[in-house]
CSV table of C-alpha atoms and ligand atoms in Angstrom, one decimal:
chain,number,residue,atom,x,y,z
S,1,MET,CA,0.0,0.0,0.0
S,2,ILE,CA,1.3,3.5,-0.9
S,3,PRO,CA,0.7,5.5,2.3
S,4,VAL,CA,-0.8,8.9,2.3
S,5,ASN,CA,2.1,10.1,4.3
S,6,GLU,CA,5.3,8.8,5.9
S,7,PRO,CA,7.4,11.2,8.0
S,8,LEU,CA,11.0,11.6,6.9
S,9,ILE,CA,13.4,11.7,9.9
S,10,GLY,CA,17.0,12.7,9.3
S,11,GLU,CA,20.3,12.1,11.1
S,12,LYS,CA,20.1,15.7,12.6
S,13,GLU,CA,16.9,14.9,14.4
S,14,ILE,CA,18.3,11.7,15.8
S,15,ALA,CA,21.5,13.5,17.0
S,16,TYR,CA,19.5,16.3,18.6
S,17,VAL,CA,17.0,13.9,20.3
S,18,ASN,CA,20.0,11.8,21.6
S,19,GLU,CA,21.5,15.0,23.0
S,20,CYS,CA,18.2,15.5,25.0
S,21,LEU,CA,18.3,12.0,26.2
S,22,ARG,CA,22.0,12.1,27.2
S,23,THR,CA,21.7,15.5,29.0
S,24,GLY,CA,18.3,14.8,30.7
S,25,TRP,CA,16.6,17.8,29.1
S,26,ILE,CA,13.5,15.8,28.1
S,27,SER,CA,10.7,18.0,29.5
S,28,SER,CA,9.4,21.4,28.5
S,29,ALA,CA,12.6,23.4,29.1
S,30,GLY,CA,15.8,23.3,27.2
S,31,ARG,CA,17.9,24.7,24.4
S,32,PHE,CA,15.9,23.1,21.6
S,33,ILE,CA,12.6,24.7,22.7
S,34,GLU,CA,14.0,28.2,22.6
S,35,ALA,CA,16.0,27.6,19.4
S,36,PHE,CA,13.0,26.1,17.6
S,37,GLU,CA,10.7,28.9,18.7
S,38,GLN,CA,13.1,31.6,17.7
S,39,LYS,CA,14.1,30.0,14.4
S,40,TRP,CA,10.6,29.3,13.3
S,41,ALA,CA,9.5,32.8,14.2
S,42,ASP,CA,12.4,34.2,12.2
S,43,TYR,CA,11.7,31.9,9.3
S,44,CYS,CA,8.1,33.2,9.1
S,45,GLY,CA,9.1,36.8,9.7
S,46,MET,CA,7.5,37.1,13.1
S,47,LYS,CA,9.0,38.3,16.3
S,48,TYR,CA,7.7,35.8,18.9
S,49,GLY,CA,7.2,32.1,18.8
S,50,ILE,CA,5.4,30.2,21.5
S,51,ALA,CA,5.6,26.4,21.1
S,52,MET,CA,2.5,24.5,22.0
S,53,SER,CA,1.6,20.8,22.4
S,54,ASN,CA,-0.2,20.7,19.0
S,55,GLY,CA,-2.0,22.9,16.5
S,56,THR,CA,-5.4,22.5,18.2
S,57,THR,CA,-4.0,23.8,21.5
S,58,ALA,CA,-2.2,26.6,19.6
S,59,LEU,CA,-5.5,27.7,18.1
S,60,GLN,CA,-7.1,27.5,21.6
S,61,ALA,CA,-4.4,29.8,23.0
S,62,ALA,CA,-4.4,32.1,20.0
S,63,ILE,CA,-8.1,32.8,20.4
S,64,ALA,CA,-7.8,33.1,24.2
S,65,CYS,CA,-5.4,36.0,23.6
S,66,LEU,CA,-8.4,38.0,22.2
S,67,ASP,CA,-10.3,37.9,25.5
S,68,LEU,CA,-13.6,37.3,23.8
S,69,GLN,CA,-16.7,38.7,25.5
S,70,PRO,CA,-20.1,36.9,25.3
S,71,GLY,CA,-21.6,37.4,21.8
S,72,ASP,CA,-18.2,38.1,20.1
S,73,LYS,CA,-17.9,36.6,16.6
S,74,ILE,CA,-15.1,35.4,14.5
S,75,ILE,CA,-15.4,34.8,10.7
S,76,MET,CA,-13.9,31.5,9.5
S,77,PRO,CA,-14.3,29.1,6.6
S,78,THR,CA,-16.7,26.2,7.0
S,79,PHE,CA,-14.3,24.0,5.1
S,80,THR,CA,-11.6,23.3,7.7
S,81,ILE,CA,-10.7,21.1,10.7
S,82,ILE,CA,-12.9,21.2,13.8
S,83,SER,CA,-10.0,22.6,15.8
S,84,CYS,CA,-10.7,26.1,14.3
S,85,ALA,CA,-14.3,26.3,15.3
S,86,GLN,CA,-13.9,24.6,18.6
S,87,ALA,CA,-11.2,27.1,19.6
S,88,ILE,CA,-13.7,29.9,19.1
S,89,VAL,CA,-16.5,28.0,20.9
S,90,TYR,CA,-14.3,27.0,23.9
S,91,ASN,CA,-13.3,30.6,24.3
S,92,GLY,CA,-17.0,31.7,24.4
S,93,GLY,CA,-17.1,33.2,20.9
S,94,ILE,CA,-19.5,32.5,18.0
S,95,PRO,CA,-18.0,31.2,14.7
S,96,ILE,CA,-19.5,32.9,11.6
S,97,LEU,CA,-18.9,30.8,8.5
S,98,VAL,CA,-18.1,31.5,4.8
S,99,ASP,CA,-17.9,29.1,1.9
S,100,SER,CA,-14.8,28.1,-0.1
S,101,ASP,CA,-13.4,29.6,-3.2
S,102,PRO,CA,-14.0,26.9,-5.9
S,103,ARG,CA,-10.4,27.1,-7.3
S,104,THR,CA,-8.2,27.2,-4.2
S,105,TRP,CA,-10.7,25.6,-1.7
S,106,CYS,CA,-9.6,28.3,0.8
S,107,MET,CA,-12.2,30.8,2.3
S,108,ASP,CA,-14.0,32.9,-0.3
S,109,VAL,CA,-12.8,36.4,0.7
S,110,LYS,CA,-15.6,38.2,-1.1
S,111,GLN,CA,-18.0,36.4,1.2
S,112,VAL,CA,-15.9,37.5,4.2
S,113,ARG,CA,-16.5,41.1,3.2
S,114,GLU,CA,-20.2,40.6,2.8
S,115,LYS,CA,-20.5,38.9,6.2
S,116,VAL,CA,-18.4,41.5,8.0
S,117,LYS,CA,-20.4,44.3,6.5
S,118,MET,CA,-23.7,42.5,7.3
S,119,GLU,CA,-22.7,41.8,10.9
S,120,MET,CA,-21.2,45.2,11.6
S,121,SER,CA,-24.3,46.9,10.3
S,122,LYS,CA,-26.2,45.4,13.2
S,123,SER,CA,-26.6,47.4,16.4
S,124,ASP,CA,-24.8,44.6,18.3
S,125,GLY,CA,-22.1,44.1,15.6
S,126,LYS,CA,-19.4,42.2,17.4
S,127,ILE,CA,-17.0,40.8,14.8
S,128,LYS,CA,-13.7,40.6,16.6
S,129,ALA,CA,-11.5,38.7,14.2
S,130,ILE,CA,-11.2,36.8,10.9
S,131,MET,CA,-9.6,33.4,10.8
S,132,PRO,CA,-8.2,32.6,7.4
S,133,VAL,CA,-7.2,29.0,7.0
S,134,HIS,CA,-4.7,28.2,4.3
S,135,ILE,CA,-5.9,24.9,2.8
S,136,TYR,CA,-3.8,21.9,1.7
S,137,GLY,CA,-0.7,24.1,1.0
S,138,HIS,CA,-2.3,27.0,-0.9
S,139,PRO,CA,-2.5,30.5,0.7
S,140,VAL,CA,-5.7,32.4,1.3
S,141,ASP,CA,-5.9,35.7,-0.6
S,142,MET,CA,-4.9,37.8,2.4
S,143,ASP,CA,-4.9,41.4,1.1
S,144,PRO,CA,-8.7,41.8,1.1
S,145,LEU,CA,-8.8,40.5,4.6
S,146,LEU,CA,-6.0,42.8,5.8
S,147,ALA,CA,-8.0,45.7,4.3
S,148,LEU,CA,-11.1,44.6,6.2
S,149,ALA,CA,-9.1,44.2,9.4
S,150,GLU,CA,-7.8,47.8,9.0
S,151,GLU,CA,-11.3,49.2,8.2
S,152,TYR,CA,-13.1,47.5,11.0
S,153,ASP,CA,-10.3,47.1,13.6
S,154,LEU,CA,-10.3,43.3,13.5
S,155,ASN,CA,-7.6,40.8,14.3
S,156,ILE,CA,-6.4,38.3,11.8
S,157,ILE,CA,-5.8,34.9,13.3
S,158,GLU,CA,-4.0,33.0,10.5
S,159,ASP,CA,-4.2,29.2,10.6
S,160,ALA,CA,-1.0,28.2,8.8
S,161,ALA,CA,-1.1,24.6,10.0
S,162,GLU,CA,-1.0,23.3,6.4
S,163,VAL,CA,1.3,25.7,4.7
S,164,HIS,CA,4.8,25.7,6.2
S,165,GLY,CA,7.0,27.7,3.9
S,166,ALA,CA,4.2,28.8,1.5
S,167,GLU,CA,4.3,32.4,0.3
S,168,TYR,CA,1.8,35.1,-0.5
S,169,LEU,CA,2.3,38.1,-2.7
S,170,THR,CA,0.9,41.0,-0.7
S,171,GLY,CA,0.2,44.3,-2.5
S,172,ARG,CA,0.1,42.8,-5.9
S,173,ASN,CA,-1.8,45.8,-7.3
S,174,THR,CA,0.7,48.3,-5.8
S,175,ALA,CA,4.1,49.6,-6.8
S,176,HIS,CA,5.7,47.5,-4.1
S,177,PRO,CA,4.4,43.9,-4.1
S,178,GLN,CA,6.2,41.7,-1.6
S,179,TRP,CA,6.3,38.0,-1.0
S,180,LYS,CA,5.5,37.0,2.6
S,181,LYS,CA,5.6,33.7,4.4
S,182,CYS,CA,2.2,32.4,5.3
S,183,GLY,CA,2.0,32.5,9.1
S,184,GLY,CA,3.9,35.8,9.0
S,185,ILE,CA,1.0,38.0,7.8
S,186,GLY,CA,-1.8,38.0,10.5
S,187,HIS,CA,-1.7,39.5,14.0
S,188,ILE,CA,-1.4,36.0,15.4
S,189,SER,CA,-0.7,32.8,13.5
S,190,VAL,CA,-0.8,29.2,14.3
S,191,PHE,CA,1.1,26.1,13.1
S,192,SER,CA,0.8,22.4,13.6
S,193,PHE,CA,3.8,20.0,13.6
S,194,TYR,CA,1.8,16.8,13.4
S,195,ALA,CA,3.6,13.9,11.7
S,196,ASN,CA,2.0,14.6,8.3
S,197,LYS,CA,3.1,18.2,8.2
S,198,LEU,CA,6.0,19.6,6.2
S,199,ILE,CA,7.9,20.0,9.5
S,200,THR,CA,7.0,17.6,12.3
S,201,THR,CA,7.7,17.2,15.9
S,202,GLY,CA,5.5,14.1,16.2
S,203,GLU,CA,2.8,16.2,18.0
S,204,GLY,CA,3.3,19.9,18.3
S,205,GLY,CA,2.3,23.4,17.4
S,206,MET,CA,3.2,27.0,17.7
S,207,VAL,CA,1.7,30.5,18.0
S,208,LEU,CA,3.5,33.3,16.3
S,209,THR,CA,2.9,37.0,16.7
S,210,ASN,CA,4.7,40.4,16.6
S,211,ASP,CA,2.6,41.6,19.6
S,212,PRO,CA,4.5,41.4,22.9
S,213,ASP,CA,1.2,41.3,24.9
S,214,TYR,CA,-0.3,38.4,22.8
S,215,ALA,CA,3.1,36.6,23.1
S,216,GLU,CA,3.1,37.0,26.9
S,217,LYS,CA,-0.6,35.9,27.2
S,218,ALA,CA,0.0,32.8,25.0
S,219,ARG,CA,3.1,31.9,27.0
S,220,SER,CA,1.3,32.2,30.3
S,221,LEU,CA,-1.8,30.3,29.1
S,222,ARG,CA,0.5,27.5,27.9
S,223,ASN,CA,1.9,27.0,31.4
S,224,LEU,CA,-1.0,27.1,33.8
S,225,CYS,CA,-0.7,30.9,34.2
S,226,PHE,CA,2.0,30.6,36.8
S,227,ARG,CA,3.1,34.1,37.8
S,228,PRO,CA,6.8,35.1,37.8
S,229,GLU,CA,6.5,37.0,41.1
S,230,GLN,CA,4.9,34.1,43.1
S,231,ARG,CA,4.8,30.7,41.4
S,232,PHE,CA,1.8,29.1,43.0
S,233,LEU,CA,-0.4,32.1,43.2
S,234,HIS,CA,-2.9,32.3,40.3
S,235,THR,CA,-5.1,35.2,39.1
S,236,LYS,CA,-6.1,33.4,35.9
S,237,LEU,CA,-6.8,29.8,34.7
S,238,GLY,CA,-4.5,28.4,32.0
S,239,HIS,CA,-3.6,25.1,30.5
S,240,ASN,CA,-0.7,22.7,30.2
S,241,PHE,CA,-0.1,23.1,26.5
S,242,ARG,CA,3.7,22.7,26.7
S,243,LEU,CA,5.9,21.1,24.0
S,244,THR,CA,8.8,19.0,25.1
S,245,ASN,CA,12.5,19.7,24.4
S,246,LEU,CA,12.6,16.2,22.8
S,247,GLN,CA,9.9,17.3,20.3
S,248,ALA,CA,11.5,20.7,19.6
S,249,ALA,CA,14.8,18.8,18.9
S,250,ILE,CA,13.0,16.9,16.1
S,251,GLY,CA,11.5,20.2,14.8
S,252,LEU,CA,14.8,22.0,14.8
S,253,GLY,CA,16.5,19.2,12.8
S,254,GLN,CA,13.7,19.4,10.3
S,255,LEU,CA,13.7,23.2,10.0
S,256,GLU,CA,17.4,23.1,9.1
S,257,ARG,CA,16.3,21.1,5.9
S,258,MET,CA,13.4,23.4,5.1
S,259,ASP,CA,14.4,24.4,1.6
S,260,GLU,CA,14.9,20.7,0.7
S,261,ILE,CA,11.5,19.8,2.1
S,262,ILE,CA,9.7,22.5,0.2
S,263,ALA,CA,11.5,21.6,-3.1
S,264,LYS,CA,10.4,18.0,-2.7
S,265,LYS,CA,6.8,18.9,-1.9
S,266,ARG,CA,6.7,21.2,-5.0
S,267,TRP,CA,8.2,18.5,-7.1
S,268,ILE,CA,5.5,16.0,-5.9
S,269,GLY,CA,2.8,18.6,-6.7
S,270,LYS,CA,4.1,19.3,-10.2
S,271,ALA,CA,4.7,15.6,-10.9
S,272,TYR,CA,1.0,14.8,-10.1
S,273,THR,CA,-0.3,17.7,-12.1
S,274,GLU,CA,1.7,16.7,-15.2
S,275,ARG,CA,0.3,13.2,-15.1
S,276,LEU,CA,-3.3,14.1,-14.2
S,277,GLN,CA,-4.0,17.4,-15.9
S,278,SER,CA,-5.5,15.9,-19.1
S,279,ILE,CA,-8.3,14.1,-17.1
S,280,SER,CA,-11.4,16.3,-17.4
S,281,ALA,CA,-13.2,14.4,-14.6
S,282,LEU,CA,-10.7,15.7,-12.0
S,283,GLN,CA,-10.2,19.1,-10.6
S,284,LEU,CA,-6.5,19.5,-9.4
S,285,PRO,CA,-4.8,21.9,-7.1
S,286,VAL,CA,-4.1,25.4,-8.5
S,287,GLU,CA,-1.3,27.9,-7.8
S,288,GLU,CA,-2.6,31.4,-8.2
S,289,THR,CA,-0.2,34.0,-9.6
S,290,TRP,CA,0.0,35.6,-6.1
S,291,ALA,CA,0.8,32.3,-4.4
S,292,ARG,CA,3.7,29.9,-4.0
S,293,GLN,CA,2.0,26.8,-2.7
S,294,VAL,CA,3.7,23.9,-1.0
S,295,TYR,CA,1.3,21.0,-1.9
S,296,TRP,CA,1.0,19.9,1.7
S,297,MET,CA,-1.5,17.3,0.5
S,298,TYR,CA,-2.3,16.8,-3.2
S,299,GLY,CA,-6.1,17.1,-3.3
S,300,ILE,CA,-8.3,16.1,-6.2
S,301,VAL,CA,-12.0,16.7,-6.7
S,302,LEU,CA,-14.0,14.2,-8.7
S,303,ASP,CA,-16.6,15.6,-11.1
S,304,GLN,CA,-20.1,14.8,-9.9
S,305,ARG,CA,-21.1,13.8,-13.4
S,306,THR,CA,-19.0,10.6,-12.9
S,307,GLY,CA,-21.8,9.4,-10.6
S,308,PHE,CA,-19.0,8.5,-8.1
S,309,ASP,CA,-18.2,10.1,-4.8
S,310,ALA,CA,-14.9,10.3,-3.0
S,311,VAL,CA,-15.7,7.5,-0.6
S,312,ARG,CA,-16.3,5.0,-3.4
S,313,PHE,CA,-13.4,6.3,-5.4
S,314,ALA,CA,-11.1,5.9,-2.3
S,315,GLN,CA,-12.3,2.3,-1.8
S,316,LYS,CA,-11.4,1.5,-5.5
S,317,LEU,CA,-8.0,3.1,-5.1
S,318,LYS,CA,-7.4,1.2,-1.9
S,319,GLU,CA,-8.1,-2.1,-3.7
S,320,LEU,CA,-5.3,-1.1,-6.1
S,321,GLY,CA,-2.9,-0.4,-3.2
S,322,VAL,CA,-3.2,3.4,-3.0
S,323,ASP,CA,-4.2,5.0,0.3
S,324,THR,CA,-6.1,8.3,0.4
S,325,ARG,CA,-7.9,10.6,2.9
S,326,PRO,CA,-11.2,12.3,2.4
S,327,PHE,CA,-11.5,16.1,2.4
S,328,PHE,CA,-12.9,18.0,5.4
S,329,LEU,CA,-16.6,18.0,6.1
S,330,GLY,CA,-17.8,21.6,6.6
S,331,MET,CA,-18.4,22.9,10.1
S,332,HIS,CA,-22.1,23.7,9.2
S,333,GLU,CA,-22.6,20.0,8.6
S,334,GLN,CA,-21.3,18.9,12.0
S,335,PRO,CA,-23.9,17.4,14.3
S,336,VAL,CA,-22.1,18.7,17.4
S,337,PHE,CA,-22.5,22.3,16.3
S,338,ARG,CA,-26.0,21.8,15.0
S,339,ASP,CA,-26.9,20.4,18.4
S,340,MET,CA,-25.6,23.6,20.0
S,341,GLY,CA,-28.0,25.6,17.8
S,342,LEU,CA,-25.2,26.9,15.5
S,343,PHE,CA,-25.4,27.2,11.7
S,344,GLN,CA,-29.1,26.3,11.5
S,345,ASN,CA,-30.2,26.0,7.8
S,346,GLU,CA,-27.0,27.4,6.5
S,347,LYS,CA,-25.8,26.1,3.2
S,348,TYR,CA,-22.4,26.4,1.6
S,349,PRO,CA,-22.5,24.6,-1.8
S,350,VAL,CA,-18.8,24.6,-2.7
S,351,SER,CA,-17.8,23.1,0.7
S,352,GLU,CA,-20.6,20.6,0.4
S,353,ARG,CA,-19.5,19.5,-3.0
S,354,ILE,CA,-15.8,19.2,-2.4
S,355,ALA,CA,-16.4,17.5,1.0
S,356,ARG,CA,-18.2,14.7,-0.9
S,357,GLN,CA,-16.1,14.6,-4.1
S,358,GLY,CA,-12.7,15.4,-2.8
S,359,LEU,CA,-9.8,13.3,-1.5
S,360,TYR,CA,-6.1,13.6,-1.2
S,361,LEU,CA,-3.5,11.3,-2.7
S,362,PRO,CA,-0.2,10.1,-1.2
S,363,SER,CA,1.8,13.2,-0.6
S,364,GLY,CA,4.5,12.4,1.9
S,365,LEU,CA,8.2,13.4,1.7
S,366,THR,CA,9.3,9.8,1.1
S,367,LEU,CA,7.2,9.4,-2.1
S,368,THR,CA,9.2,8.3,-5.2
S,369,GLU,CA,8.6,8.9,-8.9
S,370,THR,CA,7.7,5.3,-9.4
S,371,GLN,CA,5.1,5.6,-6.6
S,372,ILE,CA,3.6,8.7,-8.2
S,373,ASP,CA,3.4,6.8,-11.5
S,374,GLU,CA,1.6,4.0,-9.8
S,375,VAL,CA,-0.8,6.3,-8.0
S,376,CYS,CA,-1.6,8.1,-11.3
S,377,GLU,CA,-2.0,4.8,-13.2
S,378,SER,CA,-4.4,3.6,-10.5
S,379,VAL,CA,-6.5,6.9,-10.6
S,380,LYS,CA,-6.8,6.5,-14.4
S,381,ALA,CA,-7.7,2.8,-14.1
S,382,VAL,CA,-10.5,3.6,-11.7
S,383,LEU,CA,-11.8,6.4,-13.8
S,384,ASP,CA,-11.7,4.2,-16.9
S,385,GLU,CA,-13.7,1.6,-15.0
S,386,ILE,CA,-16.4,3.9,-13.8
S,387,GLN,CA,-16.9,6.1,-16.8
F,401,LIG,C1,-5.9,23.8,9.2
F,401,LIG,C2,-5.5,23.0,10.5
F,401,LIG,N1,-5.6,23.7,11.7
F,401,LIG,C3,-5.3,23.1,12.8
F,401,LIG,C4,-5.0,21.7,12.9
F,401,LIG,C5,-4.7,21.1,14.2
F,401,LIG,O1,-3.5,20.6,14.4
F,401,LIG,P1,-3.1,19.4,15.3
F,401,LIG,O2,-3.5,18.1,14.6
F,401,LIG,O3,-1.6,19.5,15.5
F,401,LIG,O4,-3.9,19.6,16.6
F,401,LIG,C6,-4.9,21.0,11.7
F,401,LIG,C7,-4.5,19.6,11.7
F,401,LIG,O5,-4.1,19.0,10.7
F,401,LIG,C8,-5.2,21.7,10.4
F,401,LIG,O6,-5.2,21.0,9.3
């Protein structure tokens, strides 16, 4: 079976982890934590990095920085992982959804403007932030969101869990366009370092920001809100969201190979596109002119006219030895949120279609050209059989 993902662990990571083991720095303090935080923040062009136990807890801490009041709302895409919406709900906020752009599958930024305008025209207009989520390696079109943030004094909480190293061309219609790293654009950004990510620490995450107050809050929340003046006196409740030095050691080793990792991912993306682009029944990932995407996962969307959905397609591919994963199911279709009275009767047709018709192909860093050939042959064989 060709797996969807296999992490690639190098000698550097092994040497760094061995150093932790030999020196006894195996918990949440140590030189690798600090180096990983600073180097990742530098890489993304942000000032402060606060390592977290995973991307979900990083989102939880990022939203907590905003001190939401009852009724405060945050605009986010319906098409994403539940971690995004639950971070808002756990912090007492209300998620307001928008549909996906049909090309990039990221949030439709025109709909964000409409929703912000609509919500802010109400007497109790309480939009506090926008949460763009870069999907499967492709950046969200950030400039329109930054303009909205400026106009309405909103925070941008950038979920960059799927786009390590991807870049966005900001100011493309100005005299000074500039490429920026995803995760280095919003007020606060969040990464995951789960085993299938471009950089992994096994489990892990990080909050990045340029704001010293947000950085301080996130650091405190991560560590039970201990106070520097008197350790066991608490004025706030926090969490244990700490990453270990052992995990950071793996991350640092990976980060030192970042250019190689991105080059391999982009090679995989291009190799798939070359082999699959003539198939009219498939929609493939795009790369907009203002984006340098990293093909975190190579997604494909099956035309509904095939009469086949992603579940049946995945089953057929599995029979041929190719493992895949389905696309996200939108937040508005989640029973847990419907049961809370959220998103009643809301419809987001792009998200609903791609959730049913989309899956991603093996995309891990260990993938070989022969395996890509095999995957593409299998995709073609299944399509020949069903059409
Ligand atoms: C967009 C996005 N945000 C957040 C997360 C959560 O990260 P983690 O699995 O590290 O909790 C993921 C996980 O894949 C994700 O894809």
